[in-house]
mmCIF file of C-alpha atoms in Angstrom:
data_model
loop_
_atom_site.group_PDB
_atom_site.id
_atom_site.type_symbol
_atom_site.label_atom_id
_atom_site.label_comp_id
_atom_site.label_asym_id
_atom_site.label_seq_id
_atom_site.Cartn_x
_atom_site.Cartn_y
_atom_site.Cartn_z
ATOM 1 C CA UNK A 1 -10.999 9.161 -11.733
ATOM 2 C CA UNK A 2 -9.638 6.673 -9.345
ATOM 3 C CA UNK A 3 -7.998 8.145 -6.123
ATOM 4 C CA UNK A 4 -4.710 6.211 -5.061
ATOM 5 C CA UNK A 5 -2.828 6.400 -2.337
ATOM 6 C CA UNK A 6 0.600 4.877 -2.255
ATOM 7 C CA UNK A 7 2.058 3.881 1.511
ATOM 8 C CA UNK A 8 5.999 3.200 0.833
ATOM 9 C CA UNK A 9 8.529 4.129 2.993
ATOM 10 C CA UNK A 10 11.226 4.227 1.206
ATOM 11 C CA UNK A 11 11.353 7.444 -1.305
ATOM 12 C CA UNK A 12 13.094 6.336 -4.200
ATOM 13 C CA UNK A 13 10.479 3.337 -4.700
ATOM 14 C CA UNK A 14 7.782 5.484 -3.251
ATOM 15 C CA UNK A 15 8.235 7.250 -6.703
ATOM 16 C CA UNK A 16 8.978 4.803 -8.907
ATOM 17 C CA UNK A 17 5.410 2.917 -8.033
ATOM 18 C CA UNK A 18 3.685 6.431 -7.995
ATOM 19 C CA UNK A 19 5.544 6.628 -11.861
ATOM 20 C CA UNK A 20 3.979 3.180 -12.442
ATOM 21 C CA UNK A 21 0.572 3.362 -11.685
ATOM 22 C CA UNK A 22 0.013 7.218 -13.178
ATOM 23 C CA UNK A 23 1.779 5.134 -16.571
ATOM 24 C CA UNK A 24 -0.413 1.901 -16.571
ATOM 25 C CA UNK A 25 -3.378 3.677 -16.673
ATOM 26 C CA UNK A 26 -4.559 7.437 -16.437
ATOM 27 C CA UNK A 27 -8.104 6.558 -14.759
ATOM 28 C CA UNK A 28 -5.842 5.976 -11.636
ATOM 29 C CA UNK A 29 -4.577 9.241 -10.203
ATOM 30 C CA UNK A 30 -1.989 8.853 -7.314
ATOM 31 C CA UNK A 31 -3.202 11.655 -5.053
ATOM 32 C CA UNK A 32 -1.585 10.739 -1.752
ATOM 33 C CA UNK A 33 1.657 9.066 -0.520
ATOM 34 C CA UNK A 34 2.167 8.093 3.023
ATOM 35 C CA UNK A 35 5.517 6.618 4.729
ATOM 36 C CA UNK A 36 4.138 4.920 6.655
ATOM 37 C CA UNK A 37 0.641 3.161 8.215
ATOM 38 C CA UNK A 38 0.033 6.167 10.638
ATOM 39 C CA UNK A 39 0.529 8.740 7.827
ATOM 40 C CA UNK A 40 -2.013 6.472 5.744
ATOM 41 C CA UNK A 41 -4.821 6.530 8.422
ATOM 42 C CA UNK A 42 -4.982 10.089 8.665
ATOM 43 C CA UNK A 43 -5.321 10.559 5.057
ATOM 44 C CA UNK A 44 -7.721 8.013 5.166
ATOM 45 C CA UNK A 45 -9.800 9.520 7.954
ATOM 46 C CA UNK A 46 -10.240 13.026 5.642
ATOM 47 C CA UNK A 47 -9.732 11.782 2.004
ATOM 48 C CA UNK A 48 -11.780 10.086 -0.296
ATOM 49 C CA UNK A 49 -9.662 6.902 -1.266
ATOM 50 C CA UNK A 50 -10.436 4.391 -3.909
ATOM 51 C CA UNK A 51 -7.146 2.442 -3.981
ATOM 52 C CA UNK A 52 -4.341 1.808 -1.224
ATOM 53 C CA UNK A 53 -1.217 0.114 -2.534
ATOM 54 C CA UNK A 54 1.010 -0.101 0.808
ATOM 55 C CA UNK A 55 4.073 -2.251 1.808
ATOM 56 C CA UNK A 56 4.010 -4.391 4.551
ATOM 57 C CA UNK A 57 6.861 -3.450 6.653
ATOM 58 C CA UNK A 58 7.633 0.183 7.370
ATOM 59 C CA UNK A 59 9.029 1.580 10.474
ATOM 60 C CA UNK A 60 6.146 3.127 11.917
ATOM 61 C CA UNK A 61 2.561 1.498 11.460
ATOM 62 C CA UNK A 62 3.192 -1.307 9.279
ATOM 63 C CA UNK A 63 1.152 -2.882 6.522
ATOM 64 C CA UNK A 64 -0.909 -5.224 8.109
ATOM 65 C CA UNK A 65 -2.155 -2.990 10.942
ATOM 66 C CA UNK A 66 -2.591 -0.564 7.638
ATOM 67 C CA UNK A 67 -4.732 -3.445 6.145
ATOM 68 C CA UNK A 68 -7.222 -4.029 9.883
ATOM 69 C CA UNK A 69 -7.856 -0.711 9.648
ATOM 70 C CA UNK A 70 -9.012 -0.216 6.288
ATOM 71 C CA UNK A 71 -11.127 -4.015 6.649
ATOM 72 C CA UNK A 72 -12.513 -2.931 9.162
ATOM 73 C CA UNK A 73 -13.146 0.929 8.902
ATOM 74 C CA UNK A 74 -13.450 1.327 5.429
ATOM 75 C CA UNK A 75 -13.942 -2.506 3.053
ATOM 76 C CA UNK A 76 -15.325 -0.470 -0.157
ATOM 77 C CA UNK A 77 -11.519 0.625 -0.141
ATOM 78 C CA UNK A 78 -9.322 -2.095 -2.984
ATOM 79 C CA UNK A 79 -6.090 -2.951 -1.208
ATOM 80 C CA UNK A 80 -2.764 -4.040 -2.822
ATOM 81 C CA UNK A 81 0.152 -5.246 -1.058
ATOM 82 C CA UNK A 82 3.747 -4.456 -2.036
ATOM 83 C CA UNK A 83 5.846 -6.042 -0.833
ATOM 84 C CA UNK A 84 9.685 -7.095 -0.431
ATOM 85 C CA UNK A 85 9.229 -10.197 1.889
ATOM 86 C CA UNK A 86 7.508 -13.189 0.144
ATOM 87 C CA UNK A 87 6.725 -14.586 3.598
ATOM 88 C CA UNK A 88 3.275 -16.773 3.873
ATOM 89 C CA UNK A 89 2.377 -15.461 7.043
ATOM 90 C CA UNK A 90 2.228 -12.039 6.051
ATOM 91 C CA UNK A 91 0.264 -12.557 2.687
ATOM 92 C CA UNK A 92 -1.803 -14.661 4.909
ATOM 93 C CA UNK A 93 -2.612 -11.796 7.182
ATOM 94 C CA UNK A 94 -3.399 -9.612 4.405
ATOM 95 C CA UNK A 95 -5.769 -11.486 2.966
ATOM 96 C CA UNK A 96 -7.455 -11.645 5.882
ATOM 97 C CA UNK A 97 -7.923 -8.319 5.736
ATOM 98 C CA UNK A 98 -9.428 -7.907 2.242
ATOM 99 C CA UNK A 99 -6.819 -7.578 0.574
ATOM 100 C CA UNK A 100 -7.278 -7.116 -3.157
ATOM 101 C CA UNK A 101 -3.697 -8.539 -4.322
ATOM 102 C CA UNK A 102 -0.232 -9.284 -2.600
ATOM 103 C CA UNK A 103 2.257 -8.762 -5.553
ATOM 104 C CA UNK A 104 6.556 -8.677 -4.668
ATOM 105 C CA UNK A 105 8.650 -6.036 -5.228
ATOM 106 C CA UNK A 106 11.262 -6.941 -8.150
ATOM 107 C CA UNK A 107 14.527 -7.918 -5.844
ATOM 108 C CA UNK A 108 17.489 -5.377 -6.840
ATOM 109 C CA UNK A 109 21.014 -7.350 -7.014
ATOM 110 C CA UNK A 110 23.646 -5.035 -5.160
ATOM 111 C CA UNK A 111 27.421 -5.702 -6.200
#
């Protein structure tokens, strides 16, 4: 079994991505959700992790501070990037931190 954790802070996509990944494939198991990058590290720091899918900015502890900690306290950990902003810099950052992917979030039109 693959451990996932899923770092969104937003709830309603939170679970929608959780939804996702326990439907793509059942060797991933999403056992922890964070809302943000300080939530993440402490479930980091006492859980055993395979996967962290996280967003990039969140309101506390964002993404890419997410992403230094795991490269450099824990590398064996896959990262993927969620993300809403489609901005170089910040996919830049990330993979400078290991990361495994950087795939955007579908846009939602609003009437």
């Amino acid at each position: 079994m693959i451990n996932v954790l899923v770092v969104e802070d937003e709830p309603p996509i939170q679970r929608m991505i959780c939804k996702t990944i326990s439907e793509m494939d059942r060797e991933f198991s999403v056992r922890y959700t964070a809302f943000n990058g300080i939530q993440a590290q402490r479930i980091l720091e006492a859980e055993e992790v395979d996967v962290v899918f996280t967003d990039i900015m969140m309101i506390e502890g964002d993404g890419i501070t997410l992403l230094q900690y795991l490269h450099e306290y824990r590398p064996e950990i896959q990262t993927v990037v969620l993300s809403g902003y489609d901005k170089f810099e910040y996919a830049k950052q990330a993979y400078k931190n290991g990361v495994t992917d950087y795939l955007l979030k579908p846009r939602i039109r609003q009437n």
